[in-house]
mmCIF file of C-alpha atoms and ligand atoms in Angstrom:
data_model
loop_
_atom_site.group_PDB
_atom_site.id
_atom_site.type_symbol
_atom_site.label_atom_id
_atom_site.label_comp_id
_atom_site.label_asym_id
_atom_site.label_seq_id
_atom_site.Cartn_x
_atom_site.Cartn_y
_atom_site.Cartn_z
ATOM 1 C CA MET A 1409 50.255 -209.418 64.326
ATOM 2 C CA ASN A 1410 50.914 -206.061 62.608
ATOM 3 C CA MET A 1411 47.734 -204.283 61.564
ATOM 4 C CA ILE A 1412 46.583 -201.032 60.017
ATOM 5 C CA PHE A 1413 43.219 -199.473 60.888
ATOM 6 C CA LEU A 1414 42.050 -197.472 57.906
ATOM 7 C CA GLY A 1415 38.995 -195.240 57.589
ATOM 8 C CA ALA A 1416 37.620 -191.734 57.337
ATOM 9 C CA PRO A 1417 38.131 -189.251 60.191
ATOM 10 C CA GLY A 1418 35.718 -190.250 62.940
ATOM 11 C CA ALA A 1419 35.032 -193.718 61.534
ATOM 12 C CA GLY A 1420 35.977 -195.184 64.912
ATOM 13 C CA LYS A 1421 39.585 -196.261 64.311
ATOM 14 C CA GLY A 1422 40.781 -194.966 67.687
ATOM 15 C CA THR A 1423 37.776 -196.409 69.535
ATOM 16 C CA GLN A 1424 38.284 -199.863 68.026
ATOM 17 C CA ALA A 1425 42.087 -199.738 68.368
ATOM 18 C CA GLU A 1426 41.597 -199.200 72.113
ATOM 19 C CA VAL A 1427 39.453 -202.363 72.353
ATOM 20 C CA VAL A 1428 41.609 -204.564 70.118
ATOM 21 C CA CYS A 1429 44.944 -203.599 71.692
ATOM 22 C CA LYS A 1430 43.639 -204.731 75.111
ATOM 23 C CA GLU A 1431 42.280 -207.975 73.647
ATOM 24 C CA LEU A 1432 45.525 -208.829 71.798
ATOM 25 C CA ASN A 1433 47.931 -207.135 74.226
ATOM 26 C CA ILE A 1434 49.713 -205.114 71.563
ATOM 27 C CA PRO A 1435 50.130 -201.324 71.408
ATOM 28 C CA ALA A 1436 47.849 -199.055 69.393
ATOM 29 C CA ILE A 1437 50.000 -196.462 67.657
ATOM 30 C CA SER A 1438 48.095 -193.334 66.649
ATOM 31 C CA THR A 1439 50.032 -190.800 64.588
ATOM 32 C CA GLY A 1440 47.264 -188.266 65.355
ATOM 33 C CA ASN A 1441 47.816 -188.699 69.122
ATOM 34 C CA MET A 1442 51.590 -188.513 68.705
ATOM 35 C CA LEU A 1443 51.315 -185.357 66.618
ATOM 36 C CA ARG A 1444 48.923 -183.717 69.131
ATOM 37 C CA GLU A 1445 51.431 -184.547 71.892
ATOM 38 C CA ALA A 1446 54.238 -183.027 69.787
ATOM 39 C CA VAL A 1447 52.154 -179.861 69.263
ATOM 40 C CA LYS A 1448 51.417 -179.660 73.012
ATOM 41 C CA ASN A 1449 55.132 -179.957 73.812
ATOM 42 C CA SER A 1450 56.152 -177.545 71.005
ATOM 43 C CA THR A 1451 58.717 -180.013 69.619
ATOM 44 C CA GLU A 1452 60.239 -179.379 66.187
ATOM 45 C CA ALA A 1453 57.789 -181.872 64.596
ATOM 46 C CA GLY A 1454 54.886 -180.311 66.521
ATOM 47 C CA LEU A 1455 55.717 -176.814 65.304
ATOM 48 C CA LYS A 1456 55.795 -178.079 61.709
ATOM 49 C CA ALA A 1457 52.534 -180.044 62.113
ATOM 50 C CA LYS A 1458 50.211 -177.584 63.877
ATOM 51 C CA SER A 1459 48.983 -175.423 60.987
ATOM 52 C CA TYR A 1460 48.253 -178.479 58.809
ATOM 53 C CA MET A 1461 46.320 -180.216 61.583
ATOM 54 C CA ASP A 1462 44.258 -177.132 62.442
ATOM 55 C CA ALA A 1463 43.273 -176.803 58.769
ATOM 56 C CA GLY A 1464 42.322 -180.496 58.423
ATOM 57 C CA GLU A 1465 45.198 -181.184 56.014
ATOM 58 C CA LEU A 1466 47.796 -183.932 56.152
ATOM 59 C CA VAL A 1467 51.088 -183.204 57.871
ATOM 60 C CA PRO A 1468 53.983 -183.590 55.364
ATOM 61 C CA ASP A 1469 55.023 -187.223 54.871
ATOM 62 C CA GLU A 1470 58.636 -186.729 56.033
ATOM 63 C CA VAL A 1471 57.494 -185.400 59.442
ATOM 64 C CA VAL A 1472 55.035 -188.250 60.085
ATOM 65 C CA ILE A 1473 57.268 -191.010 58.716
ATOM 66 C CA GLY A 1474 60.089 -189.891 61.056
ATOM 67 C CA ILE A 1475 57.809 -190.016 64.116
ATOM 68 C CA LEU A 1476 56.362 -193.414 63.148
ATOM 69 C CA LYS A 1477 59.769 -194.963 62.455
ATOM 70 C CA ASP A 1478 60.993 -194.055 65.959
ATOM 71 C CA ARG A 1479 57.795 -195.375 67.562
ATOM 72 C CA ILE A 1480 57.742 -198.808 65.927
ATOM 73 C CA ALA A 1481 61.387 -199.322 66.921
ATOM 74 C CA GLN A 1482 60.355 -199.254 70.620
ATOM 75 C CA PRO A 1483 60.491 -202.591 72.524
ATOM 76 C CA ASP A 1484 56.711 -202.789 73.109
ATOM 77 C CA ALA A 1485 56.067 -202.821 69.352
ATOM 78 C CA GLN A 1486 58.245 -205.849 68.594
ATOM 79 C CA ASN A 1487 55.446 -208.430 69.012
ATOM 80 C CA GLY A 1488 52.855 -206.652 66.908
ATOM 81 C CA PHE A 1489 50.966 -203.366 66.776
ATOM 82 C CA ILE A 1490 47.963 -201.541 65.426
ATOM 83 C CA LEU A 1491 48.673 -198.483 63.297
ATOM 84 C CA ASP A 1492 45.777 -196.059 63.737
ATOM 85 C CA GLY A 1493 45.896 -193.269 61.155
ATOM 86 C CA PHE A 1494 49.082 -194.367 59.388
ATOM 87 C CA PRO A 1495 49.667 -194.724 56.459
ATOM 88 C CA ARG A 1496 47.537 -191.869 55.096
ATOM 89 C CA THR A 1497 49.121 -191.660 51.632
ATOM 90 C CA VAL A 1498 50.530 -194.170 49.154
ATOM 91 C CA GLN A 1499 53.976 -192.623 49.823
ATOM 92 C CA GLN A 1500 53.609 -193.444 53.536
ATOM 93 C CA ALA A 1501 52.596 -197.030 52.689
ATOM 94 C CA GLU A 1502 55.666 -197.358 50.460
ATOM 95 C CA ALA A 1503 57.852 -195.936 53.240
ATOM 96 C CA LEU A 1504 56.480 -198.604 55.600
ATOM 97 C CA GLU A 1505 57.383 -201.296 53.064
ATOM 98 C CA SER A 1506 60.854 -199.918 52.588
ATOM 99 C CA MET A 1507 61.392 -200.011 56.377
ATOM 100 C CA GLY A 1508 60.831 -203.787 56.030
ATOM 101 C CA VAL A 1509 57.599 -203.706 58.071
ATOM 102 C CA GLU A 1510 55.360 -206.676 57.231
ATOM 103 C CA ILE A 1511 51.647 -205.861 57.518
ATOM 104 C CA ASP A 1512 49.360 -208.849 58.173
ATOM 105 C CA LYS A 1513 45.946 -207.161 57.863
ATOM 106 C CA VAL A 1514 44.421 -203.825 56.969
ATOM 107 C CA ILE A 1515 41.047 -203.329 58.653
ATOM 108 C CA GLU A 1516 38.962 -200.678 56.934
ATOM 109 C CA ILE A 1517 36.186 -199.290 59.157
ATOM 110 C CA ASP A 1518 33.600 -198.093 56.690
ATOM 111 C CA VAL A 1519 31.195 -195.296 57.697
ATOM 112 C CA PRO A 1520 29.339 -193.021 55.216
ATOM 113 C CA ASP A 1521 30.246 -189.302 55.271
ATOM 114 C CA ASP A 1522 26.825 -188.122 56.542
ATOM 115 C CA ALA A 1523 27.091 -190.373 59.628
ATOM 116 C CA ILE A 1524 30.628 -189.065 60.249
ATOM 117 C CA ILE A 1525 29.522 -185.429 60.269
ATOM 118 C CA ALA A 1526 26.767 -186.188 62.778
ATOM 119 C CA ARG A 1527 29.195 -188.145 65.002
ATOM 120 C CA MET A 1528 32.047 -185.696 65.172
ATOM 121 C CA SER A 1529 30.229 -182.842 66.915
ATOM 122 C CA GLY A 1530 29.779 -185.094 69.971
ATOM 123 C CA ARG A 1531 33.350 -186.341 70.243
ATOM 124 C CA ARG A 1532 35.402 -185.342 73.290
ATOM 125 C CA VAL A 1533 39.045 -186.295 73.887
ATOM 126 C CA CYS A 1534 41.170 -186.455 76.992
ATOM 127 C CA GLU A 1535 43.807 -183.720 77.277
ATOM 128 C CA GLY A 1536 45.988 -186.092 79.283
ATOM 129 C CA CYS A 1537 45.997 -189.566 77.676
ATOM 130 C CA GLY A 1538 44.152 -188.891 74.400
ATOM 131 C CA ASN A 1539 41.286 -191.341 75.105
ATOM 132 C CA SER A 1540 38.258 -190.641 72.954
ATOM 133 C CA TYR A 1541 34.634 -190.307 74.157
ATOM 134 C CA HIS A 1542 31.274 -189.256 72.757
ATOM 135 C CA ILE A 1543 28.712 -187.215 74.678
ATOM 136 C CA GLN A 1544 25.935 -189.564 73.543
ATOM 137 C CA TYR A 1545 27.457 -192.890 72.448
ATOM 138 C CA LYS A 1546 30.420 -193.200 74.847
ATOM 139 C CA PRO A 1547 30.080 -190.730 77.716
ATOM 140 C CA THR A 1548 32.609 -190.383 80.540
ATOM 141 C CA LYS A 1549 31.425 -191.679 83.932
ATOM 142 C CA VAL A 1550 31.920 -188.207 85.438
ATOM 143 C CA GLU A 1551 31.012 -185.379 83.071
ATOM 144 C CA GLY A 1552 34.092 -183.708 81.565
ATOM 145 C CA ILE A 1553 36.626 -186.035 83.266
ATOM 146 C CA CYS A 1554 38.543 -188.909 81.623
ATOM 147 C CA ASP A 1555 37.667 -192.353 83.040
ATOM 148 C CA ALA A 1556 41.220 -193.600 82.461
ATOM 149 C CA CYS A 1557 43.455 -190.825 83.838
ATOM 150 C CA GLY A 1558 41.217 -188.191 85.460
ATOM 151 C CA ALA A 1559 42.304 -185.331 83.170
ATOM 152 C CA LYS A 1560 39.849 -182.938 81.480
ATOM 153 C CA VAL A 1561 38.049 -184.017 78.289
ATOM 154 C CA VAL A 1562 37.660 -181.349 75.612
ATOM 155 C CA GLN A 1563 36.515 -180.882 72.025
ATOM 156 C CA ARG A 1564 39.333 -181.107 69.450
ATOM 157 C CA ILE A 1565 40.023 -177.902 67.462
ATOM 158 C CA ASP A 1566 39.772 -179.894 64.216
ATOM 159 C CA ASP A 1567 36.299 -181.265 65.111
ATOM 160 C CA LYS A 1568 34.617 -177.970 64.097
ATOM 161 C CA PRO A 1569 32.134 -178.793 61.269
ATOM 162 C CA GLU A 1570 34.048 -176.839 58.561
ATOM 163 C CA THR A 1571 37.318 -178.608 59.467
ATOM 164 C CA VAL A 1572 35.593 -181.997 59.500
ATOM 165 C CA LEU A 1573 34.494 -181.338 55.895
ATOM 166 C CA ALA A 1574 38.102 -180.459 54.957
ATOM 167 C CA ARG A 1575 39.350 -183.652 56.650
ATOM 168 C CA LEU A 1576 36.814 -185.772 54.761
ATOM 169 C CA LYS A 1577 37.910 -184.187 51.461
ATOM 170 C CA THR A 1578 41.562 -184.919 52.310
ATOM 171 C CA TYR A 1579 40.615 -188.502 53.206
ATOM 172 C CA HIS A 1580 38.872 -189.164 49.881
ATOM 173 C CA GLU A 1581 41.669 -187.578 47.834
ATOM 174 C CA LYS A 1582 44.783 -188.816 49.611
ATOM 175 C CA THR A 1583 43.942 -191.794 51.872
ATOM 176 C CA ALA A 1584 41.072 -193.707 50.202
ATOM 177 C CA PRO A 1585 43.434 -194.859 47.359
ATOM 178 C CA LEU A 1586 45.116 -197.039 50.014
ATOM 179 C CA LYS A 1587 42.066 -199.343 49.932
ATOM 180 C CA ASP A 1588 42.987 -200.319 46.376
ATOM 181 C CA TYR A 1589 46.693 -200.474 47.306
ATOM 182 C CA TYR A 1590 46.106 -203.025 50.087
ATOM 183 C CA GLU A 1591 43.329 -204.896 48.285
ATOM 184 C CA LYS A 1592 45.795 -205.652 45.466
ATOM 185 C CA ARG A 1593 48.159 -207.056 48.114
ATOM 186 C CA GLY A 1594 45.369 -209.254 49.575
ATOM 187 C CA LYS A 1595 45.458 -207.502 52.966
ATOM 188 C CA LEU A 1596 42.220 -205.486 53.048
ATOM 189 C CA VAL A 1597 39.189 -206.498 55.133
ATOM 190 C CA THR A 1598 36.226 -204.110 55.394
ATOM 191 C CA VAL A 1599 34.093 -203.824 58.526
ATOM 192 C CA LYS A 1600 30.800 -201.925 58.564
ATOM 193 C CA GLY A 1601 31.204 -199.172 61.157
ATOM 194 C CA GLN A 1602 27.685 -197.692 61.494
ATOM 195 C CA ASN A 1603 26.554 -200.113 64.179
ATOM 196 C CA GLU A 1604 26.849 -199.470 67.903
ATOM 197 C CA ILE A 1605 30.411 -199.385 69.249
ATOM 198 C CA ALA A 1606 30.190 -202.852 70.875
ATOM 199 C CA GLU A 1607 28.823 -204.454 67.703
ATOM 200 C CA THR A 1608 31.562 -202.811 65.604
ATOM 201 C CA SER A 1609 34.132 -204.229 68.065
ATOM 202 C CA ARG A 1610 32.645 -207.701 67.616
ATOM 203 C CA LEU A 1611 32.841 -207.376 63.801
ATOM 204 C CA THR A 1612 36.373 -205.968 63.986
ATOM 205 C CA LEU A 1613 37.674 -208.792 66.185
ATOM 206 C CA ALA A 1614 35.966 -211.367 63.924
ATOM 207 C CA ALA A 1615 37.643 -209.774 60.869
ATOM 208 C CA ILE A 1616 41.038 -209.904 62.602
ATOM 209 C CA LYS A 1617 40.579 -213.575 63.486
ATOM 210 C CA GLY A 1618 39.418 -214.286 59.917
ATOM 211 C CA GLU A 1619 35.947 -215.475 61.023
HETATM 212 P P1 LIG B 1054 43.831 -188.340 63.659
HETATM 213 O O1 LIG B 1054 43.835 -188.066 65.093
HETATM 214 O O2 LIG B 1054 44.363 -189.634 63.148
HETATM 215 O O3 LIG B 1054 42.358 -188.081 63.149
HETATM 216 P P2 LIG B 1054 41.426 -188.866 62.107
HETATM 217 O O4 LIG B 1054 41.918 -189.926 61.239
HETATM 218 O O5 LIG B 1054 40.841 -187.753 61.404
HETATM 219 O O6 LIG B 1054 40.674 -189.785 62.983
HETATM 220 P P3 LIG B 1054 39.913 -189.437 64.240
HETATM 221 O O7 LIG B 1054 40.798 -189.579 65.442
HETATM 222 O O8 LIG B 1054 39.220 -188.123 64.064
HETATM 223 O O9 LIG B 1054 38.782 -190.546 64.191
HETATM 224 P P4 LIG B 1054 38.728 -192.069 64.567
HETATM 225 O O10 LIG B 1054 38.465 -192.863 63.336
HETATM 226 O O11 LIG B 1054 39.871 -192.507 65.442
HETATM 227 O O12 LIG B 1054 37.372 -192.034 65.391
HETATM 228 P P5 LIG B 1054 37.080 -192.160 66.945
HETATM 229 O O13 LIG B 1054 37.311 -193.568 67.377
HETATM 230 O O14 LIG B 1054 37.737 -191.078 67.721
HETATM 231 O O15 LIG B 1054 44.581 -187.190 62.853
HETATM 232 C C1 LIG B 1054 44.410 -185.828 63.138
HETATM 233 C C2 LIG B 1054 45.274 -185.000 62.205
HETATM 234 O O16 LIG B 1054 46.671 -185.358 62.384
HETATM 235 C C3 LIG B 1054 45.023 -185.226 60.706
HETATM 236 O O17 LIG B 1054 43.969 -184.429 60.223
HETATM 237 C C4 LIG B 1054 46.381 -184.823 60.132
HETATM 238 O O18 LIG B 1054 46.535 -183.427 60.072
HETATM 239 C C5 LIG B 1054 47.356 -185.363 61.149
HETATM 240 N N1 LIG B 1054 47.812 -186.740 60.870
HETATM 241 C C6 LIG B 1054 47.593 -187.855 61.640
HETATM 242 N N2 LIG B 1054 48.155 -188.922 61.083
HETATM 243 C C7 LIG B 1054 48.743 -188.489 59.929
HETATM 244 C C8 LIG B 1054 49.461 -189.138 58.901
HETATM 245 N N3 LIG B 1054 49.695 -190.457 58.924
HETATM 246 N N4 LIG B 1054 49.895 -188.381 57.856
HETATM 247 C C9 LIG B 1054 49.676 -187.062 57.818
HETATM 248 N N5 LIG B 1054 48.999 -186.378 58.748
HETATM 249 C C10 LIG B 1054 48.534 -187.092 59.800
HETATM 250 O O19 LIG B 1054 35.484 -191.928 66.893
HETATM 251 C C11 LIG B 1054 34.955 -190.659 66.581
HETATM 252 C C12 LIG B 1054 33.778 -190.357 67.547
HETATM 253 O O20 LIG B 1054 32.690 -191.238 67.278
HETATM 254 C C13 LIG B 1054 34.132 -190.570 69.029
HETATM 255 O O21 LIG B 1054 33.450 -189.601 69.788
HETATM 256 C C14 LIG B 1054 33.594 -191.985 69.345
HETATM 257 O O22 LIG B 1054 33.240 -192.142 70.707
HETATM 258 C C15 LIG B 1054 32.383 -192.051 68.418
HETATM 259 N N6 LIG B 1054 32.155 -193.395 67.884
HETATM 260 C C16 LIG B 1054 33.086 -194.308 67.469
HETATM 261 N N7 LIG B 1054 32.510 -195.418 66.995
HETATM 262 C C17 LIG B 1054 31.156 -195.199 67.101
HETATM 263 C C18 LIG B 1054 30.001 -195.991 66.780
HETATM 264 N N8 LIG B 1054 30.129 -197.213 66.236
HETATM 265 N N9 LIG B 1054 28.792 -195.436 67.007
HETATM 266 C C19 LIG B 1054 28.643 -194.200 67.554
HETATM 267 N N10 LIG B 1054 29.707 -193.411 67.897
HETATM 268 C C20 LIG B 1054 30.934 -193.912 67.664
#
């Protein structure tokens, strides 16, 4: 099954993608994680992306589409995948269609802006594998150390409150129109994302199974 997880920054797309990919044994493909890796390794795409990401703006479509196209061509993505954070614009959605990629479901995780702002200050991410934690709602077992790979967990540069506001503005202007785009195609299912993480996972899996 090919799926898209859609939602505002911090809605919980990455957290739920982690749960669902284990349950369905398909990869979760996060363009944000891939771009952060590219920035860390100073690749050509990373050098182009950095200033946009730091400012909470979208990286130009041609950079992201190129990265995504290479990733979904990998062998592990041939039996289904979750796209976390892609598409982010109608142009990216059209690019996906023109690559011949069939999307089965678009899961929108819906969280109001005020809850997002409160959530983001507590997020910590692993410098090694990109796993996401929260100091209150999803703490690491050992403070400051990733449960999965043992690397350090840190606060993302773009999780500063002023950048979170810029990211929310970008989301409403550029990405929210995708709800209409996929609703018209009969693919959109909305899950309420303000509950606890485990309850949101239950609702997300039920939405995927069509329950
Ligand atoms: P990206 O990394 O995709 O960031 P984002 O969409 O802004 O999403 P986040 O990763 O911030 O949030 P999330 O929804 O995954 O939430 P999470 O599960 O971590 O993109 C970063 C940047 O890259 C963009 O700004 C852009 O510049 C660029 N980019 C990426 N893709 C692009 C594209 N396609 N086109 C152009 N540019 C692109 O949860 C957040 C926190 O809340 C965590 O701490 C978590 O533990 C906690 N939490 C989760 N669920 C709950 C819950 N139910 N209750 C309490 N806490 C919860």
